[in-house]
């Protein structure tokens, strides 16, 4: 994000074109994030925070375009499926091999 | 030029050297639907391999915002444009996506970077169509992308709306990239000193620093722009696939093949890397229960990045499901529609295999599913969904179990004080 206003004669200046899309694209994007993060096991408040805060721009843009109520509805729909379970990962008992001592190699030795 | 078989293009193509294939091939799948551009992967790589003087501009692993971002800037637009100039209107795919391991996306009827060079470049030593990015293009990874920063003069605070320029009204996505350790590397093809080689054991592509004289032919040739020139050593450098980890010789691995640093660091759990078995004809040997083989050849949800360049890249992507299809078809080929269809209505096996991402840092060589009961059936965003409590077991190189995943319904234990209340 630049601080200054655009400078058309700067060779580094971004020349952007907007790709057309419609509300269904925004909705698909919002649903996609909700599904993915619900599958990762994030709770409702954390998923909603992803949309509400500006750092995660894709989700935030969808939130601004669709509104808080609609995003909450989409998140709740994903959580109704994936939020009812927890994925449990069990490491095999002998999964952690003994670390080897650090050896240094000298070129040509 | 020799003639080699390119299974991603569904045809033979010209390449400066005869075909040689490694025993296994370093390969990876990135699920773009999940990437949050946190740049943890980028920094994991930077802090391991490129933190020295002269490497300031180097990001062997990078994440860029598509469609407008790129490192170096406009890398893909520029090479696509050059190919189009060399073969106007001819860069198209024919046939239809099929089930075969050879030509699963149809047949590419246009010209690769090798073929276009043979037609349009002279002298003969120019083997690959490419270009050298300018210093400015290298110097600003993520320039103008959506990194929120604070207002000028205000410390320790992030801008509340996060953006000024440019605002994409509808779609964009984050494309994470490393060297594809291509089966027909353009960097290797272009090197006049034959300083670049592909390892027979794992297909990792390396630059021999003692042989390199910094001619930058590889930088010019790599269509993905993943070799980079270092001014203070006057040599080119590139991603080395964290080979001590992949080999299991890094002390941390305890002798077991381990995924690269960028994979292990992934916060979004979008990455899986492995070593696939190669067949004699350069296709992937059938290995039904290798998770990468499954995602690329059975579920067909993971696609190569710009396969039309012709290097047969070994990085595969599950395309973002919301993005305009013509754009995705240009980037990942004609397999896109099938891949997204299969991803948004995942089969029971695909749902299980997706659970293997980032559960361990060891390389998974095989998985096994023990079927459990159906635990949910309903609809999600208008599509039918069924979930099963299947157990997915991952195995490492020597057939040892690494881990297993199952599904559990959360159990709420009522505290003693309320044990008998209704
Ligand atoms: S991505 Fe580029 S640098 Fe990496 S192997 Fe392919 S051609 Fe070479
Ligand atoms: S660490 Fe993973 S989620 Fe974060 S930017 Fe890299 S690929 Fe994306």
XYZ file of C-alpha atoms and ligand atoms in Angstrom:
547
model
C 0.000 0.000 0.000
C 1.651 3.212 -1.070
C 1.631 6.333 1.070
C 1.775 8.765 -1.815
C -0.769 9.433 -4.518
C -0.289 7.572 -7.819
C 2.468 8.937 -10.050
C 1.701 8.047 -13.671
C 5.262 8.580 -14.901
C 6.778 6.252 -12.287
C 7.719 3.021 -14.106
C 6.929 1.110 -10.922
C 3.398 2.466 -10.883
C 0.718 -0.186 -10.912
C -1.416 -0.198 -14.017
C -4.433 -2.186 -12.981
C -7.530 -3.354 -14.738
C -10.539 -4.626 -12.907
C -11.742 -8.091 -13.736
C -15.473 -8.300 -13.927
C -17.257 -10.389 -11.383
C -20.639 -10.309 -9.747
C -22.173 -10.903 -6.355
C -22.142 -14.643 -6.871
C -18.312 -14.531 -7.104
C -18.046 -12.613 -3.845
C -20.447 -15.034 -2.217
C -18.480 -18.050 -3.467
C -15.301 -16.483 -2.071
C -16.951 -15.847 1.310
C -18.354 -19.401 1.440
C -15.022 -20.854 0.485
C -13.179 -19.163 3.378
C -15.928 -20.163 5.818
C -15.763 -23.817 4.728
C -11.979 -23.949 4.869
C -11.606 -22.365 8.288
C -14.491 -24.336 9.752
C -12.692 -27.482 8.579
C -9.503 -26.252 10.205
C -11.420 -26.162 13.477
C -11.588 -22.416 14.121
C -14.434 -21.297 16.409
C -17.168 -18.909 15.227
C -15.689 -15.781 16.787
C -12.294 -16.354 15.161
C -13.733 -17.022 11.721
C -15.885 -13.908 11.944
C -12.861 -11.898 13.024
C -11.081 -12.896 9.821
C -13.827 -11.174 7.853
C -14.231 -8.165 10.109
C -10.562 -7.206 10.339
C -8.861 -5.643 7.320
C -5.664 -7.724 7.412
C -7.126 -10.624 5.453
C -8.220 -8.551 2.504
C -10.155 -11.140 0.503
C -12.422 -12.044 3.370
C -12.699 -8.433 4.484
C -13.708 -7.296 1.023
C -16.455 -9.919 0.951
C -17.593 -8.722 4.401
C -17.799 -5.149 3.196
C -19.734 -6.105 0.103
C -22.143 -8.599 1.672
C -22.554 -7.155 5.159
C -22.037 -8.564 8.635
C -25.387 -10.406 8.842
C -24.895 -12.268 5.590
C -21.311 -13.234 6.477
C -22.479 -14.491 9.874
C -25.154 -16.575 8.143
C -22.570 -18.088 5.759
C -20.202 -18.877 8.630
C -23.002 -20.470 10.652
C -23.928 -22.640 7.679
C -20.358 -23.937 7.397
C -20.096 -24.460 11.147
C -23.387 -26.392 11.157
C -21.549 -29.041 9.108
C -17.878 -28.889 10.056
C -18.182 -27.287 13.494
C -19.884 -30.304 15.021
C -16.727 -32.411 14.823
C -13.113 -32.148 15.818
C -10.390 -33.774 13.770
C -8.190 -35.696 16.140
C -4.615 -36.393 15.081
C -2.702 -39.120 16.864
C 1.029 -39.305 16.285
C 2.446 -42.774 16.112
C 4.425 -43.610 19.243
C 7.725 -43.995 17.433
C 7.197 -41.013 15.142
C 9.863 -38.871 16.759
C 13.256 -40.272 15.837
C 16.212 -39.461 18.002
C 17.877 -36.284 16.748
C 21.326 -36.974 15.411
C 24.305 -35.039 16.731
C 25.191 -32.084 14.531
C 28.131 -32.866 12.314
C 30.033 -30.275 10.397
C 31.473 -31.099 7.031
C 34.548 -29.477 5.677
C 34.918 -29.168 1.962
C 37.348 -31.665 0.510
C 37.602 -33.725 3.688
C 16.758 -30.502 -30.228
C 15.532 -33.867 -28.968
C 11.951 -34.987 -28.751
C 10.549 -35.741 -25.310
C 7.128 -36.722 -24.010
C 5.268 -34.140 -21.954
C 2.321 -35.828 -20.242
C 0.842 -32.538 -19.044
C 0.608 -31.333 -22.657
C -0.556 -34.699 -24.000
C 2.066 -34.729 -26.721
C 5.727 -34.866 -27.599
C 7.714 -31.664 -27.618
C 11.161 -30.384 -28.509
C 13.754 -30.089 -25.709
C 17.497 -29.440 -26.029
C 18.475 -32.661 -24.233
C 17.349 -36.281 -24.324
C 14.820 -37.287 -21.717
C 16.226 -38.572 -18.400
C 13.964 -39.154 -15.451
C 14.797 -39.457 -11.769
C 13.796 -42.457 -9.707
C 11.523 -40.291 -7.582
C 10.463 -36.707 -8.190
C 10.146 -33.878 -5.683
C 6.556 -32.623 -6.060
C 4.023 -30.631 -4.073
C 0.351 -29.679 -3.921
C -0.816 -26.251 -2.705
C -4.501 -25.755 -1.887
C -4.987 -22.104 -2.852
C -8.457 -22.002 -1.347
C -6.810 -21.805 2.061
C -3.849 -19.476 1.617
C -4.111 -16.345 3.751
C -0.907 -14.699 2.499
C 0.577 -14.667 5.987
C 4.001 -15.063 4.318
C 5.212 -17.502 6.971
C 6.476 -19.745 4.158
C 8.283 -16.842 2.537
C 10.019 -15.934 5.781
C 10.831 -19.545 6.656
C 12.744 -19.794 3.387
C 14.329 -16.364 3.652
C 15.592 -16.954 7.175
C 17.049 -20.329 6.213
C 18.680 -19.752 2.841
C 18.738 -16.156 1.596
C 19.605 -13.894 4.521
C 23.122 -13.037 3.373
C 24.614 -10.020 1.697
C 23.785 -9.939 -1.981
C 20.613 -11.938 -1.460
C 18.417 -9.063 -0.354
C 16.204 -9.209 -3.433
C 15.950 -13.007 -3.394
C 12.757 -14.734 -2.377
C 13.045 -18.366 -3.435
C 9.611 -18.862 -1.894
C 7.127 -16.041 -2.381
C 3.399 -15.421 -2.193
C 1.820 -12.941 -4.583
C -1.694 -11.571 -4.961
C -3.263 -12.528 -8.257
C -4.277 -11.201 -10.698
C -2.249 -8.020 -10.223
C 0.732 -9.032 -8.115
C 3.870 -10.816 -9.154
C 7.474 -11.401 -8.143
C 9.241 -10.315 -10.233
C 6.501 -7.937 -11.286
C 4.385 -9.164 -14.207
C 6.471 -12.313 -14.701
C 3.612 -14.390 -16.043
C 2.016 -11.661 -18.134
C 5.332 -10.941 -19.787
C 6.111 -14.515 -20.774
C 2.522 -15.161 -21.891
C 2.789 -12.053 -24.051
C 6.055 -13.214 -25.593
C 4.593 -16.604 -26.435
C 1.560 -14.946 -27.949
C 3.796 -12.712 -30.078
C 5.723 -15.768 -31.256
C 2.569 -17.703 -32.119
C -0.323 -15.242 -32.497
C -3.699 -16.801 -31.749
C -2.193 -20.279 -31.608
C -1.667 -20.802 -27.850
C -4.703 -23.012 -27.396
C -5.622 -26.425 -26.046
C -7.399 -29.081 -28.085
C -9.170 -32.276 -27.174
C -10.961 -32.723 -23.877
C -9.766 -33.546 -20.396
C -9.642 -37.312 -20.024
C -8.813 -39.940 -17.439
C -5.468 -40.979 -18.896
C -2.209 -40.400 -17.061
C -0.757 -39.122 -20.345
C -2.632 -36.029 -21.538
C -5.221 -35.721 -18.739
C -5.985 -32.117 -19.734
C -6.314 -32.637 -23.483
C -3.553 -31.642 -25.922
C -1.742 -28.330 -25.995
C -1.647 -27.165 -29.598
C 0.444 -24.040 -29.095
C 4.158 -23.596 -28.585
C 6.229 -24.107 -25.462
C 9.116 -21.827 -24.468
C 11.476 -24.288 -26.212
C 9.499 -24.556 -29.431
C 8.865 -20.839 -29.716
C 12.613 -20.214 -29.268
C 13.515 -22.602 -32.082
C 11.214 -20.681 -34.419
C 11.843 -17.120 -33.423
C 15.277 -16.772 -31.845
C 18.730 -16.718 -33.276
C 21.518 -17.677 -32.761
C 20.980 -21.381 -32.151
C 22.465 -21.022 -28.694
C 19.268 -19.224 -27.617
C 17.380 -22.333 -26.644
C 14.549 -20.929 -24.588
C 12.179 -18.015 -25.139
C 12.434 -15.740 -22.127
C 13.434 -12.326 -20.868
C 15.533 -10.783 -18.126
C 13.453 -8.909 -15.561
C 14.731 -5.463 -14.625
C 16.176 -4.657 -11.196
C 13.015 -2.709 -10.365
C 10.871 -5.728 -11.118
C 12.918 -7.889 -8.732
C 13.204 -5.292 -6.012
C 9.658 -4.942 -4.874
C 7.942 -8.198 -4.046
C 4.301 -7.524 -3.207
C 4.441 -3.888 -4.231
C 0.939 -2.423 -4.167
C -0.532 -5.675 -2.957
C -2.912 -5.771 -0.069
C -0.525 -5.428 2.863
C -2.180 -3.218 5.420
C 0.208 -0.835 7.056
C -0.245 2.051 9.417
C -1.091 5.577 8.456
C 1.915 7.771 7.842
C 3.226 9.171 11.100
C 1.055 6.930 13.274
C 3.049 4.276 15.073
C 1.955 0.817 16.184
C -1.463 0.974 14.540
C -2.821 -0.662 11.453
C -4.967 1.230 9.017
C -8.568 0.430 9.879
C -9.773 -0.160 6.354
C -6.504 -1.642 5.229
C -6.412 -0.444 1.702
C -6.053 2.625 -0.459
C -4.943 1.210 -3.766
C -5.940 -0.931 -5.552
C -9.278 -2.297 -4.420
C -10.454 -5.288 -6.324
C -14.177 -5.281 -6.232
C -14.774 -8.929 -6.731
C -12.024 -11.481 -6.664
C -8.380 -12.104 -6.110
C -6.330 -14.871 -4.576
C -2.907 -15.607 -3.183
C -0.512 -17.620 -5.284
C 2.305 -19.235 -3.310
C 5.288 -20.155 -5.445
C 8.626 -21.917 -5.257
C 10.789 -23.482 -7.973
C 8.815 -26.278 -9.632
C 11.843 -28.580 -9.995
C 10.572 -29.119 -13.513
C 10.928 -32.383 -15.416
C 12.218 -30.390 -18.402
C 13.843 -27.428 -16.669
C 14.175 -24.343 -18.846
C 16.964 -23.072 -16.575
C 18.981 -26.239 -17.181
C 18.282 -26.165 -20.915
C 19.586 -22.626 -21.234
C 22.814 -22.886 -19.245
C 25.787 -22.721 -21.629
C 28.122 -24.197 -18.997
C 25.885 -27.097 -18.025
C 26.169 -25.930 -14.453
C 22.549 -26.854 -13.690
C 21.630 -30.451 -13.028
C 18.665 -32.534 -11.972
C 19.387 -35.107 -9.297
C 18.642 -38.704 -10.315
C 17.418 -39.691 -6.869
C 14.762 -37.010 -6.287
C 14.576 -34.758 -9.364
C 15.669 -31.682 -7.401
C 17.185 -29.088 -9.770
C 20.390 -27.440 -8.511
C 22.943 -24.913 -9.737
C 26.533 -25.983 -9.204
C 28.012 -22.832 -7.672
C 31.534 -23.833 -8.663
C 30.573 -24.115 -12.330
C 28.247 -21.103 -12.611
C 29.790 -17.978 -14.168
C 26.721 -15.782 -13.769
C 25.719 -15.505 -17.425
C 22.104 -15.306 -16.233
C 20.841 -17.469 -19.091
C 18.839 -19.452 -16.537
C 17.299 -16.281 -15.117
C 16.251 -15.308 -18.618
C 14.954 -18.768 -19.474
C 12.988 -19.869 -16.417
C 9.400 -18.955 -17.296
C 8.526 -18.937 -13.576
C 11.464 -16.643 -12.804
C 12.761 -18.849 -10.022
C 16.487 -18.529 -10.578
C 17.989 -15.296 -9.333
C 21.290 -13.563 -9.876
C 23.506 -12.620 -6.943
C 25.697 -9.643 -7.658
C 28.368 -10.096 -4.988
C 29.193 -13.710 -5.902
C 28.440 -13.238 -9.601
C 26.525 -16.476 -9.702
C 22.876 -17.411 -9.983
C 21.061 -19.127 -7.156
C 17.765 -20.898 -6.811
C 15.550 -22.924 -4.486
C 17.366 -26.077 -3.391
C 14.192 -27.812 -2.156
C 15.743 -27.904 1.344
C 17.463 -31.048 0.103
C 19.099 -32.000 3.413
C 15.577 -32.287 4.855
C 14.186 -34.185 1.879
C 17.159 -36.566 2.010
C 16.798 -37.034 5.741
C 20.399 -35.894 6.324
C 19.525 -32.715 8.224
C 20.075 -33.520 11.929
C 16.516 -32.472 12.723
C 15.067 -35.186 10.495
C 16.476 -38.113 12.447
C 17.145 -39.811 9.129
C 13.530 -39.680 7.890
C 12.658 -37.675 4.762
C 11.128 -34.413 5.885
C 9.177 -31.727 4.036
C 10.837 -28.410 3.196
C 10.883 -25.397 5.521
C 8.196 -23.507 3.578
C 5.862 -26.500 3.762
C 6.435 -27.050 7.484
C 5.813 -23.361 8.287
C 2.461 -23.109 6.507
C -0.107 -21.535 8.812
C -3.017 -22.050 6.421
C -2.175 -25.764 6.135
C -2.356 -25.467 2.372
C 0.845 -27.369 1.545
C 1.847 -30.967 1.095
C 5.129 -32.106 -0.416
C 6.440 -35.515 -1.273
C 8.495 -37.712 -3.566
C 6.501 -39.438 -6.300
C 7.624 -42.493 -8.220
C 8.448 -41.952 -11.856
C 7.686 -44.347 -14.699
C 10.164 -44.911 -17.522
C 8.218 -42.695 -19.926
C 8.351 -39.671 -17.603
C 4.790 -39.971 -16.319
C 4.123 -40.638 -12.660
C 4.176 -44.369 -11.987
C 0.874 -45.576 -10.656
C 1.010 -45.313 -6.875
C -2.657 -45.207 -5.958
C -2.248 -44.501 -2.265
C 0.435 -41.853 -2.466
C -1.479 -38.683 -1.488
C 0.087 -36.561 -4.241
C -0.638 -39.183 -6.883
C -4.193 -39.370 -5.603
C -4.742 -35.584 -5.734
C -3.217 -35.164 -9.208
C -4.227 -38.342 -11.029
C -7.212 -39.869 -9.241
C -9.233 -37.025 -7.691
C -7.774 -34.669 -10.333
C -8.174 -31.641 -8.076
C -4.539 -30.462 -8.294
C -3.214 -28.927 -11.512
C 0.199 -27.774 -12.772
C 0.953 -24.034 -12.931
C 1.031 -22.769 -16.532
C 1.616 -26.219 -18.046
C 1.682 -24.619 -21.512
C 5.173 -23.262 -20.836
C 6.320 -26.841 -21.436
C 8.735 -27.453 -18.560
C 6.429 -30.051 -16.952
C 6.488 -28.325 -13.567
C 6.121 -30.469 -10.450
C 4.153 -27.951 -8.382
C 0.399 -28.543 -8.399
C -2.423 -26.310 -7.214
C -5.996 -26.872 -6.114
C -7.462 -23.832 -7.890
C -9.438 -21.208 -5.938
C -13.075 -22.030 -6.518
C -14.411 -18.459 -6.699
C -12.135 -17.079 -9.395
C -13.209 -16.295 -12.985
C -12.830 -19.505 -14.974
C -11.158 -18.049 -18.110
C -8.383 -16.690 -15.895
C -7.948 -20.036 -14.142
C -7.977 -21.952 -17.433
C -5.143 -19.781 -18.683
C -3.190 -20.387 -15.473
C -3.846 -24.094 -14.862
C -5.096 -25.429 -18.214
C -8.391 -26.986 -19.220
C -8.550 -29.310 -16.198
C -9.827 -26.425 -14.039
C -13.568 -27.006 -14.285
C -13.285 -30.667 -13.351
C -10.877 -29.867 -10.512
C -13.213 -27.295 -8.936
C -16.248 -29.519 -9.400
C -14.461 -32.368 -7.621
C -13.224 -30.063 -4.881
C -16.547 -28.437 -3.976
C -18.361 -31.769 -3.922
C -15.588 -33.872 -2.441
C -15.746 -37.628 -2.459
C -15.386 -39.509 0.786
C -11.775 -40.357 -0.074
C -10.877 -36.781 -1.029
C -12.227 -35.434 2.256
C -10.078 -37.982 4.041
C -6.918 -37.205 2.050
C -7.350 -33.463 2.634
C -6.961 -34.271 6.331
C -3.353 -35.296 5.705
C -2.172 -31.746 4.978
C 0.284 -30.466 7.592
C -0.398 -33.082 10.255
C 3.279 -34.017 10.222
C 6.497 -32.597 8.822
C 7.621 -36.008 7.612
C 7.031 -36.909 3.986
C 4.002 -39.147 3.549
C 4.669 -41.988 1.115
C 1.368 -43.827 1.485
C -1.994 -43.492 3.173
C -4.642 -45.972 4.150
C -8.278 -45.395 5.031
C -10.208 -47.461 7.568
C -13.860 -46.778 6.903
C -16.094 -45.705 9.770
C -19.794 -44.913 10.118
C -21.573 -42.000 8.460
C -21.810 -39.202 10.987
C -23.502 -36.422 9.095
C -25.665 -35.891 6.070
C -27.118 -32.576 5.020
C -26.647 -29.684 2.677
C -24.028 -26.948 2.566
C -24.425 -23.861 0.370
C -26.986 -25.766 -1.682
C -24.849 -28.883 -2.192
C -25.267 -32.290 -0.613
C -22.622 -33.203 1.917
C -21.885 -36.449 3.760
C -19.261 -36.953 6.422
C -17.862 -40.234 7.696
C -15.764 -41.040 10.687
C -13.032 -42.584 8.589
C -9.583 -43.076 10.033
C -6.805 -41.920 7.722
C -3.406 -43.388 8.450
C -0.206 -41.881 7.005
C 2.948 -43.917 6.466
C 6.549 -42.727 6.031
C 9.366 -43.951 3.855
C 9.970 -47.287 5.487
C 6.310 -48.095 5.849
C 6.227 -46.866 9.438
C 3.060 -45.192 10.615
C 3.489 -41.443 11.067
C 0.057 -40.498 12.405
C -3.655 -41.125 12.035
C -6.634 -38.799 12.017
C -10.203 -39.474 13.088
C -13.264 -37.373 13.694
C -14.751 -36.874 17.130
C -17.876 -35.176 18.316
C -16.959 -32.841 21.133
C -17.913 -34.316 24.482
C -19.113 -31.952 27.166
C -18.561 -33.182 30.687
C -20.927 -31.613 33.126
C -19.075 -30.242 36.151
C -19.680 -32.067 39.440
C -21.626 -29.235 40.936
C -24.294 -29.624 38.234
C -24.081 -33.385 37.901
C -27.666 -33.998 38.951
C -29.336 -30.832 37.795
C -31.608 -31.001 34.814
S 10.824 -23.509 -12.091
Fe 12.432 -22.465 -13.266
S 14.248 -22.620 -11.942
Fe 12.802 -24.184 -11.246
S 13.392 -26.047 -12.400
Fe 11.715 -25.028 -13.540
S 12.801 -23.798 -15.052
Fe 14.339 -24.308 -13.470
S 2.447 -20.029 5.029
Fe 0.765 -21.065 3.915
S -1.046 -19.763 4.312
Fe 0.762 -18.515 4.826
S 1.251 -17.426 2.888
Fe 2.484 -19.308 2.871
S 1.240 -20.785 1.710
Fe -0.140 -19.100 2.329
